[in-house]
Short mmCIF file of C-alpha atoms in Angstrom, two decimals:
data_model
loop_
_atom_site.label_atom_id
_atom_site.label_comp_id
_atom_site.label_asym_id
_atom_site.label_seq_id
_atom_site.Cartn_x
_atom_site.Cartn_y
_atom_site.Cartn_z
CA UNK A 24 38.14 4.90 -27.54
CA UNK A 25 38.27 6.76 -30.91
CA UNK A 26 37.22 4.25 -33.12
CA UNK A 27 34.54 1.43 -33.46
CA UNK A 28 35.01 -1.32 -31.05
CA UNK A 29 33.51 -4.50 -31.31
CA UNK A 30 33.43 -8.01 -29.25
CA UNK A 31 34.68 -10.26 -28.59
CA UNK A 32 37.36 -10.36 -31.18
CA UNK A 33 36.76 -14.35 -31.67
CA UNK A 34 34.18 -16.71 -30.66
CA UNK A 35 34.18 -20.18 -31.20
CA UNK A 36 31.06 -22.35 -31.13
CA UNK A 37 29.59 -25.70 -31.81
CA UNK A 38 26.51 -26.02 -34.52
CA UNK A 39 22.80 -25.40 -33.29
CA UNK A 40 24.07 -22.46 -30.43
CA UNK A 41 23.48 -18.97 -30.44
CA UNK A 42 25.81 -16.23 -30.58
CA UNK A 43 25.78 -13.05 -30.06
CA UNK A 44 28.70 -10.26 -31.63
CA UNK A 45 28.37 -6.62 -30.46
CA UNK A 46 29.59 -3.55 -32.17
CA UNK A 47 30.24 0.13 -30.44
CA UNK A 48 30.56 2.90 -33.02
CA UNK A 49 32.12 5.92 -33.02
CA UNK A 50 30.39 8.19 -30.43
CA UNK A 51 28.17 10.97 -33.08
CA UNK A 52 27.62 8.10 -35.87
CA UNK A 53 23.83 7.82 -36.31
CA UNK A 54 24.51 4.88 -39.14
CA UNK A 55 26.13 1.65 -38.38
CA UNK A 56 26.88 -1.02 -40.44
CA UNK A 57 27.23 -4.95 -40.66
CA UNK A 58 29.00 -7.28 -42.78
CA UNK A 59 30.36 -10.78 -43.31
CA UNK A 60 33.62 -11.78 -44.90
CA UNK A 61 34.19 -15.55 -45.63
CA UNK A 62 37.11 -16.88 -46.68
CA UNK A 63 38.08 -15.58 -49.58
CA UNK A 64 35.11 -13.87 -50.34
CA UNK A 65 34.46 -9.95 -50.21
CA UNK A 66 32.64 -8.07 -47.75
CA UNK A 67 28.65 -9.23 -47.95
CA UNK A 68 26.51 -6.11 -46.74
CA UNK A 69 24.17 -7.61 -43.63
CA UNK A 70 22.04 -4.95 -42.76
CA UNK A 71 22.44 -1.31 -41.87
CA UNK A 72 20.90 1.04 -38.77
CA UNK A 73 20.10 4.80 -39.32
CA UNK A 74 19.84 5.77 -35.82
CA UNK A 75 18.04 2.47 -34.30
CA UNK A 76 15.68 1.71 -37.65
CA UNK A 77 16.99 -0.68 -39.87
CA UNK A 78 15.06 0.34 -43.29
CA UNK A 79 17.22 -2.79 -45.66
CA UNK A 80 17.41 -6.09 -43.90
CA UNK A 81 17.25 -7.80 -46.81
CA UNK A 82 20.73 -8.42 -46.68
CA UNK A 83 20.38 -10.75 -43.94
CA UNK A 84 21.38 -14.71 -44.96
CA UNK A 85 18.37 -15.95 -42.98
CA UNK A 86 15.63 -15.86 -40.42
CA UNK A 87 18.20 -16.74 -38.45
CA UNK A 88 19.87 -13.13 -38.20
CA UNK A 89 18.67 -10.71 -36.42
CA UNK A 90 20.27 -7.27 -35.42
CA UNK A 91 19.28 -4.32 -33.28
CA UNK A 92 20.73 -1.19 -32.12
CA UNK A 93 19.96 0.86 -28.75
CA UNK A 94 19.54 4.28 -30.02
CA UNK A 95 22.38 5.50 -32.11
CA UNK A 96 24.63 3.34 -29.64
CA UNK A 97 25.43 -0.41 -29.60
CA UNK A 98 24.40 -2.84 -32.10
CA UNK A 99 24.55 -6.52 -31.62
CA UNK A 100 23.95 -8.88 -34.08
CA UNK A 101 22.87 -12.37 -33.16
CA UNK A 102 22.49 -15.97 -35.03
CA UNK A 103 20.33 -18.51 -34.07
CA UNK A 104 20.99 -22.25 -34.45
CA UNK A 105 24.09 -21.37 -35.77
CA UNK A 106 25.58 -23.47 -38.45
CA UNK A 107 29.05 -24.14 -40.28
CA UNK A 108 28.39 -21.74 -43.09
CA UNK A 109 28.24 -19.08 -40.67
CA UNK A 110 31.92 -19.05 -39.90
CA UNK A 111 33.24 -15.77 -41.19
CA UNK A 112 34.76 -12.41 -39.98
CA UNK A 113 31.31 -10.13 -39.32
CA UNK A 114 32.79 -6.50 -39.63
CA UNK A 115 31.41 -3.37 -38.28
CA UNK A 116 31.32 0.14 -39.55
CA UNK A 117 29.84 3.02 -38.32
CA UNK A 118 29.71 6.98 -40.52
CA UNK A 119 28.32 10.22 -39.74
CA UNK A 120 25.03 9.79 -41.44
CA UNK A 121 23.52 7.47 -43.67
CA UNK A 122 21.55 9.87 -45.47
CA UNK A 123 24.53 12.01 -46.29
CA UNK A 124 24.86 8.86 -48.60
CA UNK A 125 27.60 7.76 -50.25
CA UNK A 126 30.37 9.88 -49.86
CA UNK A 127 30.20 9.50 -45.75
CA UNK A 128 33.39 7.59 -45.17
CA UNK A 129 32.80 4.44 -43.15
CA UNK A 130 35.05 3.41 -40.35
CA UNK A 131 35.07 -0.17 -40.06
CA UNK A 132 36.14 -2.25 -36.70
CA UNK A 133 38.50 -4.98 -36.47
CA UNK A 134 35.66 -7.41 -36.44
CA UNK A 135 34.54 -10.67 -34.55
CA UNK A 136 36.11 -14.23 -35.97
CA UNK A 137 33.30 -16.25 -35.78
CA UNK A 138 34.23 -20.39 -36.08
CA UNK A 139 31.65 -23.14 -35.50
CA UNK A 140 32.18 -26.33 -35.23
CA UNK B 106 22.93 -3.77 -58.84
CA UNK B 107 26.51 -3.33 -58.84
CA UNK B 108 29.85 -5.46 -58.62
CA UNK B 109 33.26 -5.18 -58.50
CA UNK B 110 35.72 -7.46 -59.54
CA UNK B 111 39.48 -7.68 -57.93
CA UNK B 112 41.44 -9.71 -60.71
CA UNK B 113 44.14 -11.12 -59.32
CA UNK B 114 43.53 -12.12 -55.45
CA UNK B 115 47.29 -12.31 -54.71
CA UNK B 116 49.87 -9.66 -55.69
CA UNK B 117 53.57 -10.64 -54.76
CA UNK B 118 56.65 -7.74 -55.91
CA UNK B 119 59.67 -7.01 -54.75
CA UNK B 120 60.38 -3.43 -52.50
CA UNK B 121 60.74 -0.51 -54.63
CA UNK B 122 59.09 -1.94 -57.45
CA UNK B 123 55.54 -0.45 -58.83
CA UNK B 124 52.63 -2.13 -58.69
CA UNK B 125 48.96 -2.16 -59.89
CA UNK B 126 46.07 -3.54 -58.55
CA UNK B 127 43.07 -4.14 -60.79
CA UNK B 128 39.38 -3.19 -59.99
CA UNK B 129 36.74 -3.08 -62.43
CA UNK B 130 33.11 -2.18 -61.37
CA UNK B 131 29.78 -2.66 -63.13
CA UNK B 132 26.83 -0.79 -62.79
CA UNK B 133 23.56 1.09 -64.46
CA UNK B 134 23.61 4.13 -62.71
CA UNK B 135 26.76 6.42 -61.80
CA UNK B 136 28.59 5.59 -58.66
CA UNK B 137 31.17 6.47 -55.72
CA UNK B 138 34.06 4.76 -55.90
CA UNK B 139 36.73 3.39 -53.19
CA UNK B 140 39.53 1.76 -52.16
CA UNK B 141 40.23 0.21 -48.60
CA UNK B 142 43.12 -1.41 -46.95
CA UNK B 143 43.53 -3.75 -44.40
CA UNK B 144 46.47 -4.35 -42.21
CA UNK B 145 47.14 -7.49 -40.78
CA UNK B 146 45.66 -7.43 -37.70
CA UNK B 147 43.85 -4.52 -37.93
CA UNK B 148 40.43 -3.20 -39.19
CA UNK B 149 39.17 -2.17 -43.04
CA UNK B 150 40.51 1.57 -43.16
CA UNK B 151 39.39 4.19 -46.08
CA UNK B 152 42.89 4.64 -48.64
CA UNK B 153 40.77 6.77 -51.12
CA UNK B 154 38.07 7.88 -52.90
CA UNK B 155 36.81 9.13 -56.08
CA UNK B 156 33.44 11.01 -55.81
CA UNK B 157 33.67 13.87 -58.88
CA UNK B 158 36.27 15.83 -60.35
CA UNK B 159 39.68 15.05 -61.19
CA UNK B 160 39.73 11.49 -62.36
CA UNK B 161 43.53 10.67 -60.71
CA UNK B 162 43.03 10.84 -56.47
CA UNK B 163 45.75 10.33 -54.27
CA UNK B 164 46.32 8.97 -50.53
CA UNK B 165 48.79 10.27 -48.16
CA UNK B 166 51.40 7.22 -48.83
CA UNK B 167 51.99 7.66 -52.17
CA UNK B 168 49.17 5.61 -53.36
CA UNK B 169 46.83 6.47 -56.32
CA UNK B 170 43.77 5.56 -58.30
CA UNK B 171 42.42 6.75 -61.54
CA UNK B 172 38.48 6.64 -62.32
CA UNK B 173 38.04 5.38 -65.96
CA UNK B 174 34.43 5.38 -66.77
CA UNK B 175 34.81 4.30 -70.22
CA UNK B 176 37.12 1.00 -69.14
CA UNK B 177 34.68 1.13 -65.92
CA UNK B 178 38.06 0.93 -63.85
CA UNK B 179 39.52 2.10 -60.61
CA UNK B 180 42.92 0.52 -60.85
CA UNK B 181 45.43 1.14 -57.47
CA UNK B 182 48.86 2.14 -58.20
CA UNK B 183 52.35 3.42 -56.42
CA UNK B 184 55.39 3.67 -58.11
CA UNK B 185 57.39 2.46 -55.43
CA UNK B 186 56.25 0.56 -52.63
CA UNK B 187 57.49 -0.57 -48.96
CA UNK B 188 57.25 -3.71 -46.91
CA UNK B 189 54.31 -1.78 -44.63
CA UNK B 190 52.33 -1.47 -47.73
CA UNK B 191 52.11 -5.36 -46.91
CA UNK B 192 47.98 -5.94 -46.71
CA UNK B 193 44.40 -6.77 -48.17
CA UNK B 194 43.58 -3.89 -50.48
CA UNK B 195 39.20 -3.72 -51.16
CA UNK B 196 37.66 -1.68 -53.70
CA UNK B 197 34.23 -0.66 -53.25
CA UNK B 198 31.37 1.05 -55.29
CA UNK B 199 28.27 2.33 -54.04
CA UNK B 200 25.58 4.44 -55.61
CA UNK B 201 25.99 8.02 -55.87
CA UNK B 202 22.05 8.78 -55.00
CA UNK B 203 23.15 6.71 -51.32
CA UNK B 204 20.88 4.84 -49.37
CA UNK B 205 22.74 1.56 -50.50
CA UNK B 206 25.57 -0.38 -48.98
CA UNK B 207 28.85 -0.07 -50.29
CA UNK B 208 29.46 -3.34 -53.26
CA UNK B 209 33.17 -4.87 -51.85
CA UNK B 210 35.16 -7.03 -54.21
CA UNK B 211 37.00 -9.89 -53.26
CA UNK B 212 40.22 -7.95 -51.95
CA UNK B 213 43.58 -8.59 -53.78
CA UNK B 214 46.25 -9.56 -51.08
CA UNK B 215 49.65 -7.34 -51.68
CA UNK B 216 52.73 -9.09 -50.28
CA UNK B 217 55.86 -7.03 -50.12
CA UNK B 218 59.11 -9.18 -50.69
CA UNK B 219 62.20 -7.69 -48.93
#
């Protein structure tokens, strides 16, 4: 398709599992993006790929998020040992170029629901 | 670092009324600024952006936003709105040098009464 995909749209969980969300962006977008929206809280920046090096992960919550990105293709983001606190929508976005900076316009996907229990 | 700050988080008004919603942004250095909308159901989509120039930018549904860097604002307005303008409206910031993630406030949710 035209726009960024990601999956699976929800994903439900009990505490201590892993999960894994993937994100497909727009086919030509060398920078990708991740972020987390709680409930009723803004978008929190996660991390972001130019091509498949993330330079800023220190937007990640904990050691327990990871992300990585096959070439300027799929990213997945996983959590570890998940835990209640993690339960949010975690968007994806993908733009032209991240060192085009800011005024690239980021297309975001309709994200993953993530719920644990 | 910069924030943003969405004032009200719920916006009810009737169809065919105006309406405003508020964004004000902090920050040391200049910045980008933005405004996204999301549908229900659907994913965060770009409404408009101020990057230099003309202080007033339009979207292509009668939506606009004015950059006031004295007031360090970015209000949203439309003079008359429809029941599909229904949604989550986002402003943004980010740094005008790049190489930092866009700063998302809290989202003010419009709600179009018939």
């Amino acid at each position: 398709g035209a726009g960024v995909s990601q999956s699976p749209s929800n994903k439900v969980t009990e505490k201590g599992k892993d999960v894994e969300l993937r994100c497909d962006p727009i086919s030509g977008h060398t920078a990708l993006y991740w972020y987390r929206q709680r409930l009723g809280q803004g978008l929190e920046f996660l991390i972001y790929f130019q091509g498949n090096s993330a330079p800023d992960k220190s937007g990640l919550p904990s050691d327990r998020f990871s992300a990585e990105r096959t070439g300027e293709s799929v990213s997945t983001l996983t959590i570890q040992r998940t835990q209640q606190e993690d339960s949010a929508v975690y968007l994806c976005a993908s733009s032209l170029d991240w060192l085009a900076g800011a005024t690239d316009t980021q297309y975001f996907g309709p994200g993953t629901r993530l719920t644990v229990l | 670092a910069q924030s943003v700050t969405q004032l009200d988080s719920q916006v009810p008004v009737f169809e065919e009324a105006p309406v405003e919603l508020r964004c004000n942004y902090s920050s040391s250095v200049s910045v980008y600024l933005f405004w996204y909308v999301q549908y229900p159901n659907q994913g965060l989509q770009l409404l408009l952006k101020y990057l230099s120039g003309s202080t007033l930018v339009e979207s292509i549904n009668g939506f606009e936003a004015e950059f006031n860097k004295s007031q360090t604002s970015f209000h949203l307005r439309k003079p008359s709105v429809h029941i599909s303008d229904t949604a989550e409206y986002f402003c943004a910031v980010i740094r005008n040098s790049g190489n930092t993630p866009l700063v998302f406030g809290k989202g003010t949710r419009l709600s179009v009464i018939a």
